[in-house]
Amino acid sequence: MLVDVFESLEDAGHKKKWVTNTFLDESASYKGVNATFETPEGQLFELQFHTSDSFDVKQNINHTLYEEARLLSTSIKRVSELNDQMLLNSAKIPQPSGVELINNYRPSN
């Protein structure tokens, strides 16, 4: 389970910097768990955790829409349409079992 991965990293001396779990966010057009850790030497690294469904939507369906939406030449109306479609696509992704145990984390400092 993902909680065990985080604990193993922390046991190895890596410091959890932040965690974002968008599987629990109904308004997210991206579904996954992103975590950033810092090595004992100070190097930051990010891990992304997906299900096969969430990875497929991210890579093969929503990515093209995202790339169009971020172009400066894309009209505001079209950006809204693209965002709506990405949200619909992501809403179809089943929530993985146990993902509710992964809380968002931001340091308090």
Tab-separated table of N, CA and C in Angstrom:
chain	number	residue	atom	x	y	z
A	1	MET	N	0.839	-1.182	0.000
A	1	MET	CA	0.000	0.000	0.000
A	1	MET	C	0.881	1.241	0.000
A	2	LEU	N	0.334	2.318	-0.517
A	2	LEU	CA	1.077	3.563	-0.679
A	2	LEU	C	1.597	4.126	0.637
A	3	VAL	N	0.824	3.979	1.690
A	3	VAL	CA	1.266	4.445	3.011
A	3	VAL	C	2.575	3.757	3.385
A	4	ASP	N	2.708	2.479	3.052
A	4	ASP	CA	3.933	1.739	3.344
A	4	ASP	C	5.116	2.287	2.541
A	5	VAL	N	4.885	2.699	1.316
A	5	VAL	CA	5.953	3.292	0.495
A	5	VAL	C	6.444	4.569	1.153
A	6	PHE	N	5.521	5.417	1.578
A	6	PHE	CA	5.908	6.659	2.241
A	6	PHE	C	6.692	6.379	3.521
A	7	GLU	N	6.230	5.433	4.319
A	7	GLU	CA	6.935	5.090	5.558
A	7	GLU	C	8.330	4.548	5.264
A	8	SER	N	8.470	3.725	4.236
A	8	SER	CA	9.783	3.182	3.868
A	8	SER	C	10.740	4.295	3.449
A	9	LEU	N	10.241	5.244	2.690
A	9	LEU	CA	11.084	6.363	2.278
A	9	LEU	C	11.534	7.183	3.485
A	10	GLU	N	10.612	7.443	4.398
A	10	GLU	CA	10.960	8.213	5.589
A	10	GLU	C	11.913	7.429	6.493
A	11	ASP	N	11.713	6.126	6.594
A	11	ASP	CA	12.630	5.284	7.381
A	11	ASP	C	14.035	5.297	6.799
A	12	ALA	N	14.138	5.488	5.472
A	12	ALA	CA	15.440	5.537	4.803
A	12	ALA	C	16.078	6.924	4.874
A	13	GLY	N	15.428	7.861	5.568
A	13	GLY	CA	16.020	9.180	5.771
A	13	GLY	C	15.511	10.261	4.838
A	14	HIS	N	14.538	9.937	4.004
A	14	HIS	CA	13.977	10.938	3.098
A	14	HIS	C	12.876	11.708	3.824
A	15	LYS	N	12.874	13.022	3.625
A	15	LYS	CA	11.903	13.880	4.307
A	15	LYS	C	10.739	14.178	3.367
A	16	LYS	N	9.525	13.899	3.847
A	16	LYS	CA	8.330	14.207	3.063
A	16	LYS	C	8.159	15.723	3.028
A	17	LYS	N	8.082	16.266	1.809
A	17	LYS	CA	7.916	17.713	1.641
A	17	LYS	C	6.461	18.080	1.388
A	18	TRP	N	5.787	17.357	0.495
A	18	TRP	CA	4.352	17.547	0.306
A	18	TRP	C	3.746	16.385	-0.447
A	19	VAL	N	2.443	16.231	-0.261
A	19	VAL	CA	1.672	15.165	-0.900
A	19	VAL	C	0.356	15.765	-1.379
A	20	THR	N	-0.017	15.447	-2.612
A	20	THR	CA	-1.306	15.870	-3.153
A	20	THR	C	-2.027	14.630	-3.674
A	21	ASN	N	-3.200	14.380	-3.138
A	21	ASN	CA	-4.024	13.236	-3.536
A	21	ASN	C	-5.253	13.774	-4.259
A	22	THR	N	-5.228	13.745	-5.580
A	22	THR	CA	-6.361	14.272	-6.345
A	22	THR	C	-7.416	13.207	-6.650
A	23	PHE	N	-7.174	11.972	-6.237
A	23	PHE	CA	-8.222	10.958	-6.388
A	23	PHE	C	-9.463	11.354	-5.583
A	24	LEU	N	-9.273	12.090	-4.492
A	24	LEU	CA	-10.370	12.460	-3.610
A	24	LEU	C	-11.034	13.776	-3.993
A	25	ASP	N	-10.494	14.448	-4.999
A	25	ASP	CA	-10.981	15.764	-5.408
A	25	ASP	C	-11.875	15.615	-6.635
A	26	GLU	N	-13.164	15.768	-6.431
A	26	GLU	CA	-14.113	15.602	-7.537
A	26	GLU	C	-13.945	16.671	-8.611
A	27	SER	N	-13.325	17.791	-8.282
A	27	SER	CA	-13.151	18.868	-9.254
A	27	SER	C	-11.786	18.811	-9.957
A	28	ALA	N	-11.055	17.708	-9.785
A	28	ALA	CA	-9.729	17.592	-10.390
A	28	ALA	C	-9.805	16.909	-11.753
A	29	SER	N	-9.126	17.490	-12.723
A	29	SER	CA	-9.055	16.869	-14.044
A	29	SER	C	-7.849	15.940	-14.155
A	30	TYR	N	-7.089	15.837	-13.092
A	30	TYR	CA	-5.935	14.939	-13.003
A	30	TYR	C	-6.158	14.071	-11.777
A	31	LYS	N	-6.082	12.769	-11.946
A	31	LYS	CA	-6.274	11.851	-10.828
A	31	LYS	C	-4.976	11.094	-10.579
A	32	GLY	N	-4.470	11.237	-9.373
A	32	GLY	CA	-3.240	10.565	-8.985
A	32	GLY	C	-2.803	11.057	-7.620
A	33	VAL	N	-1.716	10.486	-7.147
A	33	VAL	CA	-1.083	10.952	-5.913
A	33	VAL	C	0.322	11.398	-6.292
A	34	ASN	N	0.626	12.657	-6.018
A	34	ASN	CA	1.956	13.192	-6.265
A	34	ASN	C	2.602	13.476	-4.917
A	35	ALA	N	3.824	13.034	-4.773
A	35	ALA	CA	4.542	13.242	-3.515
A	35	ALA	C	5.956	13.722	-3.815
A	36	THR	N	6.389	14.709	-3.075
A	36	THR	CA	7.757	15.196	-3.191
A	36	THR	C	8.473	14.915	-1.881
A	37	PHE	N	9.662	14.334	-2.020
A	37	PHE	CA	10.518	14.018	-0.876
A	37	PHE	C	11.873	14.681	-1.084
A	38	GLU	N	12.608	14.800	0.003
A	38	GLU	CA	13.954	15.348	-0.032
A	38	GLU	C	14.912	14.298	0.513
A	39	THR	N	15.989	14.033	-0.218
A	39	THR	CA	16.992	13.070	0.239
A	39	THR	C	17.772	13.667	1.412
A	40	PRO	N	18.491	12.837	2.163
A	40	PRO	CA	19.329	13.371	3.242
A	40	PRO	C	20.352	14.399	2.746
A	41	GLU	N	20.702	14.320	1.456
A	41	GLU	CA	21.661	15.258	0.866
A	41	GLU	C	20.997	16.542	0.359
A	42	GLY	N	19.665	16.619	0.452
A	42	GLY	CA	18.957	17.830	0.052
A	42	GLY	C	18.374	17.819	-1.353
A	43	GLN	N	18.491	16.707	-2.072
A	43	GLN	CA	17.939	16.610	-3.428
A	43	GLN	C	16.443	16.309	-3.372
A	44	LEU	N	15.649	17.122	-4.059
A	44	LEU	CA	14.208	16.885	-4.127
A	44	LEU	C	13.899	15.908	-5.245
A	45	PHE	N	12.897	15.048	-5.006
A	45	PHE	CA	12.405	14.173	-6.074
A	45	PHE	C	10.913	13.986	-5.910
A	46	GLU	N	10.243	13.806	-7.055
A	46	GLU	CA	8.792	13.649	-7.064
A	46	GLU	C	8.436	12.239	-7.513
A	47	LEU	N	7.417	11.701	-6.872
A	47	LEU	CA	6.855	10.414	-7.261
A	47	LEU	C	5.400	10.638	-7.636
A	48	GLN	N	4.974	10.000	-8.717
A	48	GLN	CA	3.578	10.026	-9.113
A	48	GLN	C	3.045	8.613	-9.019
A	49	PHE	N	1.878	8.477	-8.422
A	49	PHE	CA	1.247	7.162	-8.273
A	49	PHE	C	-0.088	7.188	-9.004
A	50	HIS	N	-0.268	6.208	-9.877
A	50	HIS	CA	-1.467	6.116	-10.691
A	50	HIS	C	-2.001	4.697	-10.679
A	51	THR	N	-3.265	4.574	-11.045
A	51	THR	CA	-3.815	3.282	-11.415
A	51	THR	C	-3.632	3.171	-12.929
A	52	SER	N	-3.883	2.008	-13.488
A	52	SER	CA	-3.771	1.885	-14.946
A	52	SER	C	-4.771	2.821	-15.631
A	53	ASP	N	-5.958	2.977	-15.052
A	53	ASP	CA	-6.959	3.880	-15.631
A	53	ASP	C	-6.524	5.342	-15.550
A	54	SER	N	-6.035	5.763	-14.393
A	54	SER	CA	-5.654	7.168	-14.246
A	54	SER	C	-4.445	7.507	-15.114
A	55	PHE	N	-3.526	6.559	-15.264
A	55	PHE	CA	-2.360	6.799	-16.110
A	55	PHE	C	-2.779	6.889	-17.579
A	56	ASP	N	-3.692	6.028	-17.995
A	56	ASP	CA	-4.173	6.060	-19.377
A	56	ASP	C	-4.841	7.396	-19.678
A	57	VAL	N	-5.707	7.860	-18.788
A	57	VAL	CA	-6.374	9.145	-19.008
A	57	VAL	C	-5.345	10.268	-19.034
A	58	LYS	N	-4.407	10.252	-18.104
A	58	LYS	CA	-3.377	11.294	-18.035
A	58	LYS	C	-2.539	11.335	-19.308
A	59	GLN	N	-2.040	10.196	-19.724
A	59	GLN	CA	-1.094	10.140	-20.844
A	59	GLN	C	-1.754	10.155	-22.216
A	60	ASN	N	-2.843	9.448	-22.368
A	60	ASN	CA	-3.371	9.185	-23.704
A	60	ASN	C	-4.644	9.931	-24.056
A	61	ILE	N	-5.306	10.491	-23.071
A	61	ILE	CA	-6.573	11.163	-23.349
A	61	ILE	C	-6.485	12.651	-23.005
A	62	ASN	N	-6.172	12.964	-21.760
A	62	ASN	CA	-6.186	14.364	-21.330
A	62	ASN	C	-4.940	15.143	-21.719
A	63	HIS	N	-3.840	14.479	-21.978
A	63	HIS	CA	-2.603	15.220	-22.247
A	63	HIS	C	-2.728	16.116	-23.480
A	64	THR	N	-3.305	15.606	-24.543
A	64	THR	CA	-3.475	16.400	-25.761
A	64	THR	C	-4.388	17.593	-25.497
A	65	LEU	N	-5.446	17.363	-24.717
A	65	LEU	CA	-6.367	18.451	-24.376
A	65	LEU	C	-5.660	19.504	-23.523
A	66	TYR	N	-4.869	19.039	-22.558
A	66	TYR	CA	-4.104	19.934	-21.687
A	66	TYR	C	-3.134	20.791	-22.505
A	67	GLU	N	-2.429	20.158	-23.436
A	67	GLU	CA	-1.461	20.898	-24.259
A	67	GLU	C	-2.151	21.986	-25.075
A	68	GLU	N	-3.326	21.690	-25.613
A	68	GLU	CA	-4.074	22.713	-26.364
A	68	GLU	C	-4.545	23.823	-25.428
A	69	ALA	N	-5.024	23.466	-24.259
A	69	ALA	CA	-5.563	24.453	-23.315
A	69	ALA	C	-4.506	25.440	-22.843
A	70	ARG	N	-3.272	25.015	-22.772
A	70	ARG	CA	-2.249	25.911	-22.238
A	70	ARG	C	-1.611	26.832	-23.274
A	71	LEU	N	-1.983	26.650	-24.542
A	71	LEU	CA	-1.460	27.530	-25.595
A	71	LEU	C	-2.055	28.924	-25.447
A	72	LEU	N	-1.243	29.946	-25.597
A	72	LEU	CA	-1.719	31.320	-25.507
A	72	LEU	C	-2.722	31.637	-26.612
A	73	SER	N	-2.622	30.929	-27.727
A	73	SER	CA	-3.512	31.172	-28.858
A	73	SER	C	-4.892	30.527	-28.692
A	74	THR	N	-5.074	29.714	-27.663
A	74	THR	CA	-6.359	29.050	-27.442
A	74	THR	C	-7.326	30.034	-26.778
A	75	SER	N	-8.506	30.166	-27.353
A	75	SER	CA	-9.483	31.119	-26.827
A	75	SER	C	-9.959	30.699	-25.438
A	76	ILE	N	-10.438	31.656	-24.682
A	76	ILE	CA	-10.949	31.393	-23.333
A	76	ILE	C	-12.108	30.402	-23.399
A	77	LYS	N	-12.966	30.560	-24.396
A	77	LYS	CA	-14.104	29.643	-24.557
A	77	LYS	C	-13.600	28.223	-24.797
A	78	ARG	N	-12.600	28.084	-25.669
A	78	ARG	CA	-12.065	26.747	-25.977
A	78	ARG	C	-11.359	26.155	-24.759
A	79	VAL	N	-10.643	26.953	-24.009
A	79	VAL	CA	-9.990	26.473	-22.782
A	79	VAL	C	-11.037	25.928	-21.822
A	80	SER	N	-12.138	26.630	-21.701
A	80	SER	CA	-13.212	26.166	-20.830
A	80	SER	C	-13.772	24.830	-21.310
A	81	GLU	N	-13.979	24.698	-22.608
A	81	GLU	CA	-14.464	23.433	-23.177
A	81	GLU	C	-13.480	22.294	-22.921
A	82	LEU	N	-12.201	22.570	-23.116
A	82	LEU	CA	-11.166	21.553	-22.896
A	82	LEU	C	-11.114	21.147	-21.430
A	83	ASN	N	-11.170	22.124	-20.533
A	83	ASN	CA	-11.158	21.829	-19.097
A	83	ASN	C	-12.366	20.988	-18.701
A	84	ASP	N	-13.523	21.330	-19.249
A	84	ASP	CA	-14.730	20.542	-18.965
A	84	ASP	C	-14.572	19.104	-19.438
A	85	GLN	N	-13.995	18.917	-20.626
A	85	GLN	CA	-13.807	17.566	-21.154
A	85	GLN	C	-12.807	16.778	-20.309
A	86	MET	N	-11.721	17.430	-19.891
A	86	MET	CA	-10.743	16.742	-19.043
A	86	MET	C	-11.380	16.321	-17.721
A	87	LEU	N	-12.214	17.173	-17.174
A	87	LEU	CA	-12.909	16.844	-15.928
A	87	LEU	C	-13.845	15.655	-16.121
A	88	LEU	N	-14.589	15.643	-17.213
A	88	LEU	CA	-15.471	14.508	-17.510
A	88	LEU	C	-14.679	13.216	-17.673
A	89	ASN	N	-13.563	13.294	-18.380
A	89	ASN	CA	-12.718	12.112	-18.575
A	89	ASN	C	-12.213	11.576	-17.244
A	90	SER	N	-11.763	12.472	-16.381
A	90	SER	CA	-11.212	12.047	-15.091
A	90	SER	C	-12.289	11.549	-14.137
A	91	ALA	N	-13.498	12.065	-14.278
A	91	ALA	CA	-14.593	11.643	-13.395
A	91	ALA	C	-14.941	10.167	-13.595
A	92	LYS	N	-14.568	9.613	-14.725
A	92	LYS	CA	-14.859	8.200	-15.021
A	92	LYS	C	-13.850	7.240	-14.388
A	93	ILE	N	-12.774	7.771	-13.832
A	93	ILE	CA	-11.719	6.930	-13.257
A	93	ILE	C	-12.187	6.400	-11.910
A	94	PRO	N	-12.192	5.080	-11.741
A	94	PRO	CA	-12.582	4.527	-10.438
A	94	PRO	C	-11.579	4.921	-9.350
A	95	GLN	N	-12.095	5.209	-8.170
A	95	GLN	CA	-11.240	5.527	-7.033
A	95	GLN	C	-10.626	4.235	-6.511
A	96	PRO	N	-9.299	4.169	-6.424
A	96	PRO	CA	-8.671	2.938	-5.943
A	96	PRO	C	-8.941	2.681	-4.464
A	97	SER	N	-9.029	1.433	-4.117
A	97	SER	CA	-9.260	1.025	-2.729
A	97	SER	C	-8.135	1.537	-1.833
A	98	GLY	N	-8.508	2.126	-0.719
A	98	GLY	CA	-7.531	2.578	0.267
A	98	GLY	C	-6.951	3.955	0.010
A	99	VAL	N	-7.278	4.581	-1.128
A	99	VAL	CA	-6.669	5.873	-1.444
A	99	VAL	C	-7.103	6.962	-0.464
A	100	GLU	N	-8.219	6.741	0.223
A	100	GLU	CA	-8.673	7.730	1.206
A	100	GLU	C	-7.740	7.806	2.410
A	101	LEU	N	-6.820	6.865	2.540
A	101	LEU	CA	-5.846	6.886	3.628
A	101	LEU	C	-4.674	7.830	3.342
A	102	ILE	N	-4.569	8.301	2.106
A	102	ILE	CA	-3.490	9.190	1.712
A	102	ILE	C	-3.980	10.628	1.835
A	103	ASN	N	-3.481	11.323	2.829
A	103	ASN	CA	-3.889	12.708	3.069
A	103	ASN	C	-2.966	13.683	2.362
A	104	ASN	N	-3.552	14.795	1.933
A	104	ASN	CA	-2.729	15.881	1.425
A	104	ASN	C	-1.837	16.371	2.558
A	105	TYR	N	-0.634	16.768	2.194
A	105	TYR	CA	0.318	17.215	3.221
A	105	TYR	C	1.066	18.428	2.715
A	106	ARG	N	1.109	19.445	3.522
A	106	ARG	CA	1.914	20.636	3.300
A	106	ARG	C	2.591	20.984	4.608
A	107	PRO	N	3.889	21.255	4.577
A	107	PRO	CA	4.547	21.612	5.844
A	107	PRO	C	3.980	22.922	6.384
A	108	SER	N	3.989	23.040	7.674
A	108	SER	CA	3.398	24.207	8.329
A	108	SER	C	4.325	25.409	8.347
A	109	ASN	N	5.588	25.241	7.961
A	109	ASN	CA	6.526	26.368	8.049
A	109	ASN	C	6.454	27.267	6.881
